[in-house]
PDB file of C-alpha atoms and ligand atoms in Angstrom:
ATOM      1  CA  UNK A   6     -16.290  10.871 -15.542  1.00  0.00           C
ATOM      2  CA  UNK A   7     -14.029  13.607 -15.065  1.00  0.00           C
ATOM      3  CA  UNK A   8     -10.659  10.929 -13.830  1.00  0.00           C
ATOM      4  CA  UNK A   9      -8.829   8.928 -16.478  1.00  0.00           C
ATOM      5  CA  UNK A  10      -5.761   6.816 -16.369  1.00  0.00           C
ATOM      6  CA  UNK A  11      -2.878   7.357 -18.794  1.00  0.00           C
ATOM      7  CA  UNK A  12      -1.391   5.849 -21.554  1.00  0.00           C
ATOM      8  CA  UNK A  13       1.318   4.863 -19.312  1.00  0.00           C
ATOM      9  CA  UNK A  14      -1.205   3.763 -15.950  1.00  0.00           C
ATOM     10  CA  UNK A  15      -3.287   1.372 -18.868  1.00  0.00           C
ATOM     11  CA  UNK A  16       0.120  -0.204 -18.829  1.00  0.00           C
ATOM     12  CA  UNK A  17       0.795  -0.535 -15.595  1.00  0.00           C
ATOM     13  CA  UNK A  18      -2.849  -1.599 -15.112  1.00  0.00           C
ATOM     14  CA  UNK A  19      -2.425  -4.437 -18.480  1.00  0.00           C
ATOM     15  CA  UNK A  20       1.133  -6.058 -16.332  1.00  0.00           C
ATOM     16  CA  UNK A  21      -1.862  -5.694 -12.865  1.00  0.00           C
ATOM     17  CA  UNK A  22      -3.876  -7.818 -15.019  1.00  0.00           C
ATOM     18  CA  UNK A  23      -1.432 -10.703 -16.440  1.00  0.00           C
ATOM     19  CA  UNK A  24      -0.963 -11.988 -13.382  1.00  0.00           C
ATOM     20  CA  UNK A  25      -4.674 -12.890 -12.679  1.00  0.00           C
ATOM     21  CA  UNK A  26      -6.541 -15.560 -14.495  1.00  0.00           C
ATOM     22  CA  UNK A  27      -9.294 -12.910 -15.333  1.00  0.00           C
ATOM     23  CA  UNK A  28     -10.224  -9.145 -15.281  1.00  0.00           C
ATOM     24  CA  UNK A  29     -12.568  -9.344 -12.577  1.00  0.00           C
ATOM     25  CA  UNK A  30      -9.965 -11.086 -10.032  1.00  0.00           C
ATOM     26  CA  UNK A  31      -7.786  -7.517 -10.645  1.00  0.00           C
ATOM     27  CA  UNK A  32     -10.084  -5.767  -9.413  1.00  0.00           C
ATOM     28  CA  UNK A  33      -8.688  -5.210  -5.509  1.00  0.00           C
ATOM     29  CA  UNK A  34      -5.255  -4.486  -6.693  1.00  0.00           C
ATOM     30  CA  UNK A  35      -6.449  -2.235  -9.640  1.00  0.00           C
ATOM     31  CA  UNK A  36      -8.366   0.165  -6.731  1.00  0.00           C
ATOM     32  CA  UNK A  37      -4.995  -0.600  -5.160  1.00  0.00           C
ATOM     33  CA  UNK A  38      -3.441   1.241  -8.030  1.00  0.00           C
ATOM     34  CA  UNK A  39      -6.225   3.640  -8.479  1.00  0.00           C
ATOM     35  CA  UNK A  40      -6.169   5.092  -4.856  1.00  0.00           C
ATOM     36  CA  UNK A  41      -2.223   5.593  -5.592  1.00  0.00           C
ATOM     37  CA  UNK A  42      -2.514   7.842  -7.900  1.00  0.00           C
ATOM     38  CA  UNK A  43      -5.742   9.604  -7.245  1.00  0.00           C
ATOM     39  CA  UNK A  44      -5.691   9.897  -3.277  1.00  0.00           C
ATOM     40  CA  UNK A  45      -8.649   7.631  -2.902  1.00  0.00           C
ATOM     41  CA  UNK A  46     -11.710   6.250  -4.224  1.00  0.00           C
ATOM     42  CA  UNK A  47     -13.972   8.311  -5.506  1.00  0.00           C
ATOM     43  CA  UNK A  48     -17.313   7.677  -7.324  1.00  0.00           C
ATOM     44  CA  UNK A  49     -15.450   8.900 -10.179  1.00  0.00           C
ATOM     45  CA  UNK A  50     -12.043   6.389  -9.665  1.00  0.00           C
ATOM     46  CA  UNK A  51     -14.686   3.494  -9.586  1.00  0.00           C
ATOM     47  CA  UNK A  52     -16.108   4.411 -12.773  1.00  0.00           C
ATOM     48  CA  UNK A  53     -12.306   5.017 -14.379  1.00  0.00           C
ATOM     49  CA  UNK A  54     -11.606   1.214 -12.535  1.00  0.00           C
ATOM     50  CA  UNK A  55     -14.919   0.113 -14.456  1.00  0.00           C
ATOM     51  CA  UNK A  56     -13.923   1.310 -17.997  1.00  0.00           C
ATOM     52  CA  UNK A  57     -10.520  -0.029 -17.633  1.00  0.00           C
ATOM     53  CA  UNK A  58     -11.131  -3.237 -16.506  1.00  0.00           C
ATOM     54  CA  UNK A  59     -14.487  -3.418 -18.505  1.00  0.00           C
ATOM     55  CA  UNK A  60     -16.730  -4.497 -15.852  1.00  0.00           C
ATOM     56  CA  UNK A  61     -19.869  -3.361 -14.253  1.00  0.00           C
ATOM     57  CA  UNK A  62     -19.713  -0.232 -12.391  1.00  0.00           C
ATOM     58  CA  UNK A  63     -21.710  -1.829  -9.375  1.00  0.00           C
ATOM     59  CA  UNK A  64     -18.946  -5.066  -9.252  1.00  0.00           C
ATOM     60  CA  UNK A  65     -16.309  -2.440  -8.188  1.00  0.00           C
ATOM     61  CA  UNK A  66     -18.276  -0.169  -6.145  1.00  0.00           C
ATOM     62  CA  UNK A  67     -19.159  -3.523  -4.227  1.00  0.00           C
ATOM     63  CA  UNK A  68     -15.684  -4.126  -3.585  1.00  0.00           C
ATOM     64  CA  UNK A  69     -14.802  -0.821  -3.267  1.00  0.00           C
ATOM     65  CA  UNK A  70     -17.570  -0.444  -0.638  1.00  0.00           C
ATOM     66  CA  UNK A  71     -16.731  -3.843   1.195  1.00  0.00           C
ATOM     67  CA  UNK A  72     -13.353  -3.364   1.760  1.00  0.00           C
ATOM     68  CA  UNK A  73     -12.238  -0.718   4.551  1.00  0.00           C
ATOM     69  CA  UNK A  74      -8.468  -0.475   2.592  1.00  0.00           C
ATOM     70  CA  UNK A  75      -9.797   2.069   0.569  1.00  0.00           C
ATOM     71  CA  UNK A  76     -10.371   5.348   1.285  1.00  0.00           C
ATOM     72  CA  UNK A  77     -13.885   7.091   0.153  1.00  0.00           C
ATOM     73  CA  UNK A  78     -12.657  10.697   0.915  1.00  0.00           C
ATOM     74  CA  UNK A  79      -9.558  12.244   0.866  1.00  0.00           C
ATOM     75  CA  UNK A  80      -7.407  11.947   4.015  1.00  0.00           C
ATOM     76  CA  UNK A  81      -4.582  13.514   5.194  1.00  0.00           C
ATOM     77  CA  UNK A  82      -0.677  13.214   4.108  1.00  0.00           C
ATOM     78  CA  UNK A  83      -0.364  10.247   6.872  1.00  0.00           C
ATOM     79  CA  UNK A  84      -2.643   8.072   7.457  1.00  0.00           C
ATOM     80  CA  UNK A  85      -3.006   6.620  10.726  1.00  0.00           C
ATOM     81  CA  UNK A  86      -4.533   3.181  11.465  1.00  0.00           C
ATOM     82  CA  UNK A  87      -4.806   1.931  14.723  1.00  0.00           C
ATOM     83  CA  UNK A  88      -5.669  -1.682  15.416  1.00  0.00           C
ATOM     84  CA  UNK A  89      -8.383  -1.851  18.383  1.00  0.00           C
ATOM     85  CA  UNK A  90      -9.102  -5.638  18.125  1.00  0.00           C
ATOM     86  CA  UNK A  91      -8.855  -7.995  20.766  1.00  0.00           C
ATOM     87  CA  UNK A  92      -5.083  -8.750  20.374  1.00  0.00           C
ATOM     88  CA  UNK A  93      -3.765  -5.142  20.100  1.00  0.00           C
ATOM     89  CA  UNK A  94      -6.412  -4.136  22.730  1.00  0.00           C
ATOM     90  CA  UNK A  95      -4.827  -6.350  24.905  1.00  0.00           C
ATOM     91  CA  UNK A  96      -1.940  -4.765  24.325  1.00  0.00           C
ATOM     92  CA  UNK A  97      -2.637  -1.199  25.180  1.00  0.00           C
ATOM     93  CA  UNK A  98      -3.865  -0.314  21.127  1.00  0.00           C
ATOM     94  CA  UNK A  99      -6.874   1.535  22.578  1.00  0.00           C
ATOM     95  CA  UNK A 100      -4.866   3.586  25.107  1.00  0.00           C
ATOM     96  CA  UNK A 101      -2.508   4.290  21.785  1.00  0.00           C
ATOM     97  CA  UNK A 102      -5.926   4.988  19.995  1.00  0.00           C
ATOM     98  CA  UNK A 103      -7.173   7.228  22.868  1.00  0.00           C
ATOM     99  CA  UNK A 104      -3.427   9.188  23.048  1.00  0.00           C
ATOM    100  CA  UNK A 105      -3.740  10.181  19.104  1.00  0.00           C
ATOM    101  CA  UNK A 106      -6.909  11.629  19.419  1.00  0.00           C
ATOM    102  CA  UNK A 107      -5.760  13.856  22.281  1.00  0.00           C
ATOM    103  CA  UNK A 108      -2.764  14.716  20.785  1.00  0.00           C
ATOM    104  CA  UNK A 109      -4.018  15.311  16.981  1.00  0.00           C
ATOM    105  CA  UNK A 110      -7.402  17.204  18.050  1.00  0.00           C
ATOM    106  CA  UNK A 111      -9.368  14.444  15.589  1.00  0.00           C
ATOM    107  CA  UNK A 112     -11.525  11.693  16.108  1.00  0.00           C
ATOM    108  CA  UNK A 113     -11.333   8.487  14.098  1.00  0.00           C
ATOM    109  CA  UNK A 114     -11.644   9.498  10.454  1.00  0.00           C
ATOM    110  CA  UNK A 115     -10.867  12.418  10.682  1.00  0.00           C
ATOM    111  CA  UNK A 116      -8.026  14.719   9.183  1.00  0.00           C
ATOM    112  CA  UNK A 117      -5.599  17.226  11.220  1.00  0.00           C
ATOM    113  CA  UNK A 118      -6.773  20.757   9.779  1.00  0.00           C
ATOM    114  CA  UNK A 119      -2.826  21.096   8.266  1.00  0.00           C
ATOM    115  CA  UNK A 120      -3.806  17.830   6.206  1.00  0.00           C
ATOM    116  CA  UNK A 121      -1.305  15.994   8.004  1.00  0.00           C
ATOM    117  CA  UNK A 122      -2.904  13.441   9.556  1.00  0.00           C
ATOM    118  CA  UNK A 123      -5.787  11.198   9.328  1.00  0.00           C
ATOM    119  CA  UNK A 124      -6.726   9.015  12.312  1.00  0.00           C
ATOM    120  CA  UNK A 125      -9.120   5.601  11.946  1.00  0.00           C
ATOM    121  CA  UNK A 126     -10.023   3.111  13.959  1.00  0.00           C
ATOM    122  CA  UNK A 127      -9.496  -0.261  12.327  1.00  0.00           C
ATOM    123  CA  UNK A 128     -10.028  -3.764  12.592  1.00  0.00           C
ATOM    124  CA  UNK A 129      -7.002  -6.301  12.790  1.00  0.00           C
ATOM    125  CA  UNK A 130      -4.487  -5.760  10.601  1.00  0.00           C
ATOM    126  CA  UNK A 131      -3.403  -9.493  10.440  1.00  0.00           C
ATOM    127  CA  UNK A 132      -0.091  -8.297  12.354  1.00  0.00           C
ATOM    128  CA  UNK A 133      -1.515  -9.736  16.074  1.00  0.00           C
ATOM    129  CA  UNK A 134       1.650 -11.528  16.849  1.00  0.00           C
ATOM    130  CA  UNK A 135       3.206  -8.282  17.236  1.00  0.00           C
ATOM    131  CA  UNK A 136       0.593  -6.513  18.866  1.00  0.00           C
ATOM    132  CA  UNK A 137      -0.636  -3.362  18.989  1.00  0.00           C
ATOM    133  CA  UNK A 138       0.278  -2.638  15.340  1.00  0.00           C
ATOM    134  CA  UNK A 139      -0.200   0.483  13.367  1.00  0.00           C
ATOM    135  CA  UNK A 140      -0.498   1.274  10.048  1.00  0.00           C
ATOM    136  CA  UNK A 141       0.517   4.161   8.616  1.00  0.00           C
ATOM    137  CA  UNK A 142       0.225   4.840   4.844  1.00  0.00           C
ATOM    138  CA  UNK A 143       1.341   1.289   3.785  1.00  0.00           C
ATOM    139  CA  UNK A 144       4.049   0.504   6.045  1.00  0.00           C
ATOM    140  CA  UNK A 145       3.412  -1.470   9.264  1.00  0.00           C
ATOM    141  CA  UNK A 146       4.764  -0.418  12.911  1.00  0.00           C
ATOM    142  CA  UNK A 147       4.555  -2.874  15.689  1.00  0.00           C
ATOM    143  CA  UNK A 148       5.083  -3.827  19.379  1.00  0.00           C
ATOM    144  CA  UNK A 149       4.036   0.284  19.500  1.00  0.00           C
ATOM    145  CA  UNK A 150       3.935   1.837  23.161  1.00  0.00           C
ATOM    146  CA  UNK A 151       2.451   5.425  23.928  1.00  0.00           C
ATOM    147  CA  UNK A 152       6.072   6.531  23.966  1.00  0.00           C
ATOM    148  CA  UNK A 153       6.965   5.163  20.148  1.00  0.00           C
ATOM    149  CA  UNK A 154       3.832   6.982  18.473  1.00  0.00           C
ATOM    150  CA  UNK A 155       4.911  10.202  20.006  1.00  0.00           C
ATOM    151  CA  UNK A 156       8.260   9.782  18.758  1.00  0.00           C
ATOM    152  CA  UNK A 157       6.973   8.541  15.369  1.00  0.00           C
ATOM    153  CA  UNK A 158       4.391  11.183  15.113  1.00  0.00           C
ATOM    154  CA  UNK A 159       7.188  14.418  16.322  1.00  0.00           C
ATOM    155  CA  UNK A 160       9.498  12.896  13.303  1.00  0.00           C
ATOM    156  CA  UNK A 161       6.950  12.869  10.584  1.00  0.00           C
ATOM    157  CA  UNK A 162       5.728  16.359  11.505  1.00  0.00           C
ATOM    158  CA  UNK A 163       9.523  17.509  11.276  1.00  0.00           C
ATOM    159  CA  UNK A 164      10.076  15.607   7.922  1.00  0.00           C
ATOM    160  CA  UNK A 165      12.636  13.104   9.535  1.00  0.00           C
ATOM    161  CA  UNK A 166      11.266  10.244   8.455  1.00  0.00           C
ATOM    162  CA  UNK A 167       8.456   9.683   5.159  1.00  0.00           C
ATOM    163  CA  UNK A 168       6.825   6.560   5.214  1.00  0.00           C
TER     164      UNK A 168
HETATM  165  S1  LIG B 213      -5.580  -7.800  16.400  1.00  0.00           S
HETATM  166 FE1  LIG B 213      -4.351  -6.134  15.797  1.00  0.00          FE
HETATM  167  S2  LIG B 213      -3.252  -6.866  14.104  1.00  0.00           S
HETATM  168 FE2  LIG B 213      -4.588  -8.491  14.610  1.00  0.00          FE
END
């Protein structure tokens, strides 16, 4: 295992774990923490999750695995997430969806050759009353048109914005 927290992340991870009534239940927001500071989650990041938290390698590779939040390879400096289900759809999401790909040259999870951007498909983002919503990194953007990802996408290329 080549990835190890430090002195100061075992903190960090110890004040994760007071607020659960057990180990086990930090697991999501220890990969949380984990794909923060190593990019994503590698086989490696389970196994430092796994000696931390001193559980079972295949209990957080489970998780890991079930949950599409984290990353198994390394994407780009933004990543995009585009909700296609039914209430964004019906909304125009897979127009927006359709529009990215053209524009970024990638298909959904994939990364811009400049690292920039990732682009992925997801499924709802529990945001529907403000469909089509986007993720991208962790903050949300809703009510998007074609015109407002163009906008958004021109000012993180340029630096204008960080997110
Ligand atoms: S359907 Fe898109 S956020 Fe729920």
């Amino acid at each position: 295992m080549s990835l190890r927290f430090t002195e100061q992340d075992m903190q960090n991870i110890e004040v994760i774990c007071q607020r659960y009534p057990d180990k086990k239940a930090a697991t999501l927001p220890t990969l949380h923490f984990a794909q923060k500071k190593f990019g994503y989650i590698s086989e490696d990041a389970v196994k430092a999750v796994a000696a931390v938290l001193n559980l079972p390698v295949a209990h957080v590779l489970g998780v890991a695995t079930f949950y599409t939040m984290y990353n198994k390879k390394p994407v780009g400096k933004y990543h995009i997430q585009v909700c296609t289900n039914i209430s964004c759809a019906l909304m125009g999401s897979r127009e927006i969806f359709q529009h990215l790909r053209q524009k970024l040259g990638i298909a959904s999870g994939e990364t811009t050759e400049d690292k920039l951007f990732t682009l992925q498909e997801v499924e709802c983002l529990g945001s529907c009353g403000t469909a089509p919503t986007i993720q991208i990194n962790e903050k949300y953007f809703e009510s998007m048109t074609v015109e407002k990802i163009d906008e958004l996408v021109e000012s993180l290329k340029k630096g204008e914005i960080d997110v």
